[in-house]
Amino acid sequence: MEEQSRVHLPPGVGDSYEVYVNGVRQEPGRDFARLGDELVFRRQLAQEGRLGPIRWLSMLLGVAGTYRKHETVDVVYEEGGRRTVVSLSPS
């Protein structure tokens, strides 16, 4: 089974909206599907997750940084006649 990611839409997002992952436009039907108030992506979106104590220590000492992949989902829609952008995290 293919892994998927889900993003819960805020109230007020109608039928006309745009979706971007890391600034790249996503196409409905190809990259994601809308099911009610959720967007279901056809692939797993990467999330950095929590940093462990060793990683924190290495960052504190300046040995390493945090370079993990982290994807953000931006939804652009109109609400009350104004263009609105919301950044969402996959669940």
GROMACS .gro file of N, CA, C and O in nm:
model
  364
    1MET      N    1   0.084  -0.119   0.000
    1MET     CA    2   0.000   0.000   0.000
    1MET      C    3   0.088   0.124   0.000
    1MET      O    4   0.185   0.134   0.072
    2GLU      N    5   0.051   0.221  -0.081
    2GLU     CA    6   0.124   0.345  -0.094
    2GLU      C    7   0.101   0.433   0.029
    2GLU      O    8  -0.011   0.446   0.077
    3GLU      N    9   0.208   0.495   0.081
    3GLU     CA   10   0.193   0.583   0.197
    3GLU      C   11   0.133   0.715   0.154
    3GLU      O   12   0.160   0.765   0.046
    4GLN      N   13   0.048   0.771   0.241
    4GLN     CA   14  -0.018   0.897   0.213
    4GLN      C   15  -0.001   0.991   0.331
    4GLN      O   16   0.029   0.948   0.441
    5SER      N   17  -0.023   1.118   0.305
    5SER     CA   18  -0.026   1.219   0.411
    5SER      C   19  -0.159   1.292   0.403
    5SER      O   20  -0.213   1.312   0.295
    6ARG      N   21  -0.209   1.332   0.518
    6ARG     CA   22  -0.335   1.405   0.525
    6ARG      C   23  -0.313   1.540   0.591
    6ARG      O   24  -0.235   1.551   0.685
    7VAL      N   25  -0.384   1.641   0.540
    7VAL     CA   26  -0.378   1.776   0.595
    7VAL      C   27  -0.521   1.822   0.617
    7VAL      O   28  -0.604   1.816   0.527
    8HIS      N   29  -0.550   1.866   0.738
    8HIS     CA   30  -0.684   1.914   0.773
    8HIS      C   31  -0.697   2.061   0.733
    8HIS      O   32  -0.617   2.144   0.776
    9LEU      N   33  -0.797   2.093   0.652
    9LEU     CA   34  -0.821   2.230   0.607
    9LEU      C   35  -0.894   2.312   0.713
    9LEU      O   36  -0.981   2.260   0.783
   10PRO      N   37  -0.862   2.440   0.722
   10PRO     CA   38  -0.934   2.525   0.816
   10PRO      C   39  -1.074   2.557   0.763
   10PRO      O   40  -1.099   2.545   0.643
   11PRO      N   41  -1.165   2.600   0.850
   11PRO     CA   42  -1.298   2.639   0.803
   11PRO      C   43  -1.286   2.758   0.707
   11PRO      O   44  -1.199   2.843   0.722
   12GLY      N   45  -1.372   2.765   0.609
   12GLY     CA   46  -1.372   2.877   0.516
   12GLY      C   47  -1.307   2.849   0.383
   12GLY      O   48  -1.316   2.930   0.292
   13VAL      N   49  -1.238   2.734   0.369
   13VAL     CA   50  -1.177   2.701   0.241
   13VAL      C   51  -1.287   2.641   0.153
   13VAL      O   52  -1.340   2.535   0.182
   14GLY      N   53  -1.322   2.714   0.048
   14GLY     CA   54  -1.428   2.669  -0.041
   14GLY      C   55  -1.374   2.579  -0.150
   14GLY      O   56  -1.277   2.505  -0.132
   15ASP      N   57  -1.437   2.587  -0.267
   15ASP     CA   58  -1.398   2.502  -0.379
   15ASP      C   59  -1.282   2.559  -0.460
   15ASP      O   60  -1.221   2.489  -0.538
   16SER      N   61  -1.255   2.688  -0.444
   16SER     CA   62  -1.148   2.753  -0.519
   16SER      C   63  -1.028   2.779  -0.427
   16SER      O   64  -1.036   2.864  -0.337
   17TYR      N   65  -0.921   2.704  -0.448
   17TYR     CA   66  -0.801   2.717  -0.365
   17TYR      C   67  -0.681   2.665  -0.443
   17TYR      O   68  -0.695   2.594  -0.541
   18GLU      N   69  -0.562   2.701  -0.397
   18GLU     CA   70  -0.437   2.652  -0.455
   18GLU      C   71  -0.358   2.586  -0.343
   18GLU      O   72  -0.362   2.631  -0.229
   19VAL      N   73  -0.283   2.482  -0.378
   19VAL     CA   74  -0.203   2.408  -0.280
   19VAL      C   75  -0.058   2.406  -0.326
   19VAL      O   76  -0.030   2.379  -0.442
   20TYR      N   77   0.033   2.436  -0.232
   20TYR     CA   78   0.176   2.435  -0.259
   20TYR      C   79   0.247   2.351  -0.152
   20TYR      O   80   0.211   2.358  -0.035
   21VAL      N   81   0.345   2.273  -0.195
   21VAL     CA   82   0.432   2.201  -0.101
   21VAL      C   83   0.572   2.254  -0.125
   21VAL      O   84   0.625   2.243  -0.236
   22ASN      N   85   0.629   2.318  -0.023
   22ASN     CA   86   0.760   2.382  -0.033
   22ASN      C   87   0.766   2.478  -0.151
   22ASN      O   88   0.865   2.487  -0.222
   23GLY      N   89   0.657   2.550  -0.175
   23GLY     CA   90   0.652   2.650  -0.281
   23GLY      C   91   0.623   2.597  -0.419
   23GLY      O   92   0.615   2.674  -0.515
   24VAL      N   93   0.605   2.467  -0.434
   24VAL     CA   94   0.577   2.406  -0.565
   24VAL      C   95   0.427   2.376  -0.574
   24VAL      O   96   0.372   2.307  -0.488
   25ARG      N   97   0.363   2.431  -0.677
   25ARG     CA   98   0.219   2.412  -0.694
   25ARG      C   99   0.185   2.265  -0.712
   25ARG      O  100   0.249   2.194  -0.788
   26GLN      N  101   0.081   2.220  -0.642
   26GLN     CA  102   0.033   2.083  -0.649
   26GLN      C  103  -0.098   2.081  -0.728
   26GLN      O  104  -0.181   2.171  -0.713
   27GLU      N  105  -0.117   1.979  -0.809
   27GLU     CA  106  -0.236   1.969  -0.893
   27GLU      C  107  -0.336   1.871  -0.832
   27GLU      O  108  -0.301   1.758  -0.800
   28PRO      N  109  -0.464   1.916  -0.817
   28PRO     CA  110  -0.566   1.824  -0.767
   28PRO      C  111  -0.586   1.708  -0.864
   28PRO      O  112  -0.582   1.725  -0.985
   29GLY      N  113  -0.604   1.590  -0.809
   29GLY     CA  114  -0.622   1.471  -0.892
   29GLY      C  115  -0.491   1.403  -0.925
   29GLY      O  116  -0.486   1.282  -0.937
   30ARG      N  117  -0.385   1.480  -0.939
   30ARG     CA  118  -0.254   1.422  -0.968
   30ARG      C  119  -0.170   1.409  -0.840
   30ARG      O  120  -0.115   1.304  -0.811
   31ASP      N  121  -0.162   1.517  -0.763
   31ASP     CA  122  -0.078   1.518  -0.643
   31ASP      C  123  -0.158   1.493  -0.514
   31ASP      O  124  -0.103   1.443  -0.417
   32PHE      N  125  -0.284   1.532  -0.514
   32PHE     CA  126  -0.366   1.518  -0.394
   32PHE      C  127  -0.513   1.508  -0.433
   32PHE      O  128  -0.551   1.540  -0.546
   33ALA      N  129  -0.594   1.466  -0.337
   33ALA     CA  130  -0.739   1.464  -0.352
   33ALA      C  131  -0.800   1.532  -0.230
   33ALA      O  132  -0.742   1.528  -0.121
   34ARG      N  133  -0.914   1.595  -0.248
   34ARG     CA  134  -0.984   1.654  -0.135
   34ARG      C  135  -1.098   1.561  -0.094
   34ARG      O  136  -1.182   1.525  -0.175
   35LEU      N  137  -1.097   1.525   0.033
   35LEU     CA  138  -1.204   1.443   0.091
   35LEU      C  139  -1.264   1.521   0.208
   35LEU      O  140  -1.205   1.525   0.317
   36GLY      N  141  -1.374   1.587   0.183
   36GLY     CA  142  -1.437   1.669   0.287
   36GLY      C  143  -1.350   1.787   0.323
   36GLY      O  144  -1.319   1.870   0.239
   37ASP      N  145  -1.308   1.792   0.449
   37ASP     CA  146  -1.222   1.903   0.494
   37ASP      C  147  -1.076   1.860   0.507
   37ASP      O  148  -0.999   1.919   0.583
   38GLU      N  149  -1.036   1.758   0.432
   38GLU     CA  150  -0.897   1.712   0.433
   38GLU      C  151  -0.841   1.705   0.291
   38GLU      O  152  -0.913   1.676   0.196
   39LEU      N  153  -0.711   1.729   0.281
   39LEU     CA  154  -0.637   1.703   0.158
   39LEU      C  155  -0.558   1.575   0.181
   39LEU      O  156  -0.490   1.561   0.282
   40VAL      N  157  -0.569   1.482   0.088
   40VAL     CA  158  -0.497   1.355   0.098
   40VAL      C  159  -0.394   1.353  -0.014
   40VAL      O  160  -0.428   1.353  -0.132
   41PHE      N  161  -0.266   1.355   0.025
   41PHE     CA  162  -0.157   1.354  -0.071
   41PHE      C  163  -0.121   1.211  -0.107
   41PHE      O  164  -0.125   1.121  -0.023
   42ARG      N  165  -0.082   1.189  -0.230
   42ARG     CA  166  -0.051   1.055  -0.280
   42ARG      C  167   0.083   1.002  -0.230
   42ARG      O  168   0.116   0.887  -0.254
   43ARG      N  169   0.159   1.086  -0.162
   43ARG     CA  170   0.289   1.043  -0.110
   43ARG      C  171   0.303   1.090   0.035
   43ARG      O  172   0.227   1.175   0.081
   44GLN      N  173   0.399   1.035   0.102
   44GLN     CA  174   0.427   1.073   0.240
   44GLN      C  175   0.504   1.205   0.239
   44GLN      O  176   0.605   1.217   0.172
   45LEU      N  177   0.455   1.304   0.312
   45LEU     CA  178   0.525   1.431   0.326
   45LEU      C  179   0.620   1.421   0.444
   45LEU      O  180   0.581   1.376   0.552
   46ALA      N  181   0.743   1.462   0.424
   46ALA     CA  182   0.847   1.447   0.526
   46ALA      C  183   0.831   1.552   0.636
   46ALA      O  184   0.811   1.670   0.607
   47GLN      N  185   0.842   1.507   0.759
   47GLN     CA  186   0.839   1.595   0.875
   47GLN      C  187   0.965   1.571   0.956
   47GLN      O  188   1.006   1.457   0.975
   48GLU      N  189   1.026   1.678   1.004
   48GLU     CA  190   1.153   1.667   1.075
   48GLU      C  191   1.142   1.585   1.203
   48GLU      O  192   1.228   1.505   1.234
   49GLY      N  193   1.037   1.603   1.278
   49GLY     CA  194   1.021   1.528   1.403
   49GLY      C  195   1.099   1.591   1.516
   49GLY      O  196   1.162   1.696   1.503
   50ARG      N  197   1.100   1.523   1.628
   50ARG     CA  198   1.166   1.574   1.749
   50ARG      C  199   1.315   1.546   1.744
   50ARG      O  200   1.359   1.444   1.692
   51LEU      N  201   1.391   1.635   1.803
   51LEU     CA  202   1.536   1.616   1.812
   51LEU      C  203   1.569   1.549   1.944
   51LEU      O  204   1.518   1.588   2.049
   52GLY      N  205   1.657   1.451   1.939
   52GLY     CA  206   1.698   1.380   2.060
   52GLY      C  207   1.806   1.457   2.135
   52GLY      O  208   1.862   1.555   2.086
   53PRO      N  209   1.840   1.411   2.256
   53PRO     CA  210   1.938   1.482   2.339
   53PRO      C  211   2.077   1.488   2.275
   53PRO      O  212   2.148   1.589   2.289
   54ILE      N  213   2.119   1.386   2.204
   54ILE     CA  214   2.252   1.388   2.141
   54ILE      C  215   2.256   1.491   2.029
   54ILE      O  216   2.354   1.564   2.015
   55ARG      N  217   2.147   1.501   1.953
   55ARG     CA  218   2.140   1.600   1.845
   55ARG      C  219   2.142   1.742   1.903
   55ARG      O  220   2.208   1.830   1.851
   56TRP      N  221   2.067   1.763   2.013
   56TRP     CA  222   2.068   1.895   2.078
   56TRP      C  223   2.209   1.930   2.126
   56TRP      O  224   2.255   2.043   2.111
   57LEU      N  225   2.278   1.834   2.187
   57LEU     CA  226   2.413   1.858   2.237
   57LEU      C  227   2.508   1.891   2.123
   57LEU      O  228   2.587   1.986   2.133
   58SER      N  229   2.499   1.818   2.012
   58SER     CA  230   2.587   1.845   1.899
   58SER      C  231   2.559   1.984   1.839
   58SER      O  232   2.651   2.053   1.796
   59MET      N  233   2.433   2.027   1.841
   59MET     CA  234   2.400   2.161   1.792
   59MET      C  235   2.452   2.268   1.888
   59MET      O  236   2.506   2.370   1.846
   60LEU      N  237   2.440   2.241   2.018
   60LEU     CA  238   2.487   2.335   2.120
   60LEU      C  239   2.639   2.354   2.111
   60LEU      O  240   2.689   2.465   2.124
   61LEU      N  241   2.710   2.245   2.086
   61LEU     CA  242   2.856   2.251   2.074
   61LEU      C  243   2.902   2.300   1.938
   61LEU      O  244   3.022   2.319   1.916
   62GLY      N  245   2.811   2.318   1.845
   62GLY     CA  246   2.845   2.366   1.712
   62GLY      C  247   2.903   2.259   1.622
   62GLY      O  248   2.964   2.290   1.520
   63VAL      N  249   2.884   2.132   1.658
   63VAL     CA  250   2.937   2.022   1.578
   63VAL      C  251   2.849   1.996   1.457
   63VAL      O  252   2.899   1.967   1.348
   64ALA      N  253   2.719   2.007   1.474
   64ALA     CA  254   2.626   1.977   1.366
   64ALA      C  255   2.504   2.067   1.376
   64ALA      O  256   2.476   2.123   1.482
   65GLY      N  257   2.436   2.078   1.266
   65GLY     CA  258   2.310   2.152   1.262
   65GLY      C  259   2.197   2.053   1.241
   65GLY      O  260   2.215   1.933   1.254
   66THR      N  261   2.080   2.104   1.209
   66THR     CA  262   1.968   2.016   1.179
   66THR      C  263   1.934   2.033   1.032
   66THR      O  264   1.892   2.138   0.989
   67TYR      N  265   1.962   1.930   0.955
   67TYR     CA  266   1.946   1.936   0.810
   67TYR      C  267   1.848   1.830   0.760
   67TYR      O  268   1.863   1.779   0.652
   68ARG      N  269   1.752   1.799   0.838
   68ARG     CA  270   1.655   1.697   0.799
   68ARG      C  271   1.552   1.757   0.705
   68ARG      O  272   1.524   1.876   0.707
   69LYS      N  273   1.493   1.671   0.624
   69LYS     CA  274   1.391   1.715   0.529
   69LYS      C  275   1.261   1.747   0.603
   69LYS      O  276   1.217   1.670   0.690
   70HIS      N  277   1.202   1.861   0.570
   70HIS     CA  278   1.078   1.904   0.632
   70HIS      C  279   0.994   1.975   0.527
   70HIS      O  280   1.034   2.078   0.474
   71GLU      N  281   0.879   1.920   0.494
   71GLU     CA  282   0.794   1.977   0.390
   71GLU      C  283   0.676   2.052   0.452
   71GLU      O  284   0.616   2.004   0.548
   72THR      N  285   0.646   2.169   0.396
   72THR     CA  286   0.534   2.248   0.444
   72THR      C  287   0.427   2.255   0.336
   72THR      O  288   0.457   2.255   0.217
   73VAL      N  289   0.302   2.262   0.379
   73VAL     CA  290   0.189   2.271   0.288
   73VAL      C  291   0.124   2.408   0.307
   73VAL      O  292   0.085   2.444   0.419
   74ASP      N  293   0.117   2.485   0.198
   74ASP     CA  294   0.051   2.615   0.202
   74ASP      C  295  -0.075   2.608   0.117
   74ASP      O  296  -0.072   2.557   0.005
   75VAL      N  297  -0.185   2.659   0.172
   75VAL     CA  298  -0.312   2.663   0.100
   75VAL      C  299  -0.350   2.810   0.084
   75VAL      O  300  -0.353   2.886   0.180
   76VAL      N  301  -0.376   2.849  -0.041
   76VAL     CA  302  -0.415   2.986  -0.075
   76VAL      C  303  -0.561   2.984  -0.115
   76VAL      O  304  -0.601   2.907  -0.203
   77TYR      N  305  -0.642   3.069  -0.050
   77TYR     CA  306  -0.785   3.074  -0.079
   77TYR      C  307  -0.838   3.213  -0.047
   77TYR      O  308  -0.769   3.294   0.014
   78GLU      N  309  -0.960   3.240  -0.092
   78GLU     CA  310  -1.024   3.369  -0.062
   78GLU      C  311  -1.123   3.352   0.051
   78GLU      O  312  -1.202   3.258   0.053
   79GLU      N  313  -1.115   3.449   0.143
   79GLU     CA  314  -1.208   3.448   0.257
   79GLU      C  315  -1.252   3.592   0.281
   79GLU      O  316  -1.167   3.678   0.306
   80GLY      N  317  -1.379   3.618   0.266
   80GLY     CA  318  -1.431   3.753   0.285
   80GLY      C  319  -1.376   3.852   0.184
   80GLY      O  320  -1.352   3.967   0.217
   81GLY      N  321  -1.350   3.805   0.062
   81GLY     CA  322  -1.297   3.891  -0.042
   81GLY      C  323  -1.148   3.918  -0.035
   81GLY      O  324  -1.094   3.995  -0.113
   82ARG      N  325  -1.080   3.856   0.060
   82ARG     CA  326  -0.936   3.875   0.076
   82ARG      C  327  -0.864   3.744   0.051
   82ARG      O  328  -0.908   3.637   0.093
   83ARG      N  329  -0.750   3.754  -0.012
   83ARG     CA  330  -0.666   3.636  -0.038
   83ARG      C  331  -0.597   3.597   0.092
   83ARG      O  332  -0.532   3.679   0.156
   84THR      N  333  -0.609   3.471   0.130
   84THR     CA  334  -0.556   3.420   0.256
   84THR      C  335  -0.462   3.304   0.229
   84THR      O  336  -0.489   3.220   0.145
   85VAL      N  337  -0.351   3.300   0.304
   85VAL     CA  338  -0.256   3.190   0.294
   85VAL      C  339  -0.242   3.128   0.432
   85VAL      O  340  -0.222   3.199   0.531
   86VAL      N  341  -0.253   2.996   0.438
   86VAL     CA  342  -0.236   2.926   0.566
   86VAL      C  343  -0.135   2.815   0.546
   86VAL      O  344  -0.137   2.745   0.444
   87SER      N  345  -0.042   2.802   0.640
   87SER     CA  346   0.057   2.694   0.638
   87SER      C  347   0.008   2.582   0.729
   87SER      O  348  -0.027   2.608   0.844
   88LEU      N  349   0.010   2.461   0.677
   88LEU     CA  350  -0.046   2.347   0.750
   88LEU      C  351   0.059   2.236   0.766
   88LEU      O  352   0.150   2.225   0.686
   89SER      N  353   0.039   2.154   0.868
   89SER     CA  354   0.127   2.040   0.892
   89SER      C  355   0.051   1.912   0.867
   89SER      O  356  -0.064   1.898   0.911
   90PRO      N  357   0.113   1.816   0.800
   90PRO     CA  358   0.048   1.687   0.777
   90PRO      C  359   0.027   1.611   0.908
   90PRO      O  360   0.105   1.626   1.002
   91SER      N  361  -0.076   1.530   0.910
   91SER     CA  362  -0.101   1.447   1.029
   91SER      C  363  -0.075   1.303   0.996
   91SER      O  364  -0.061   1.262   0.886
   0.00000   0.00000   0.00000
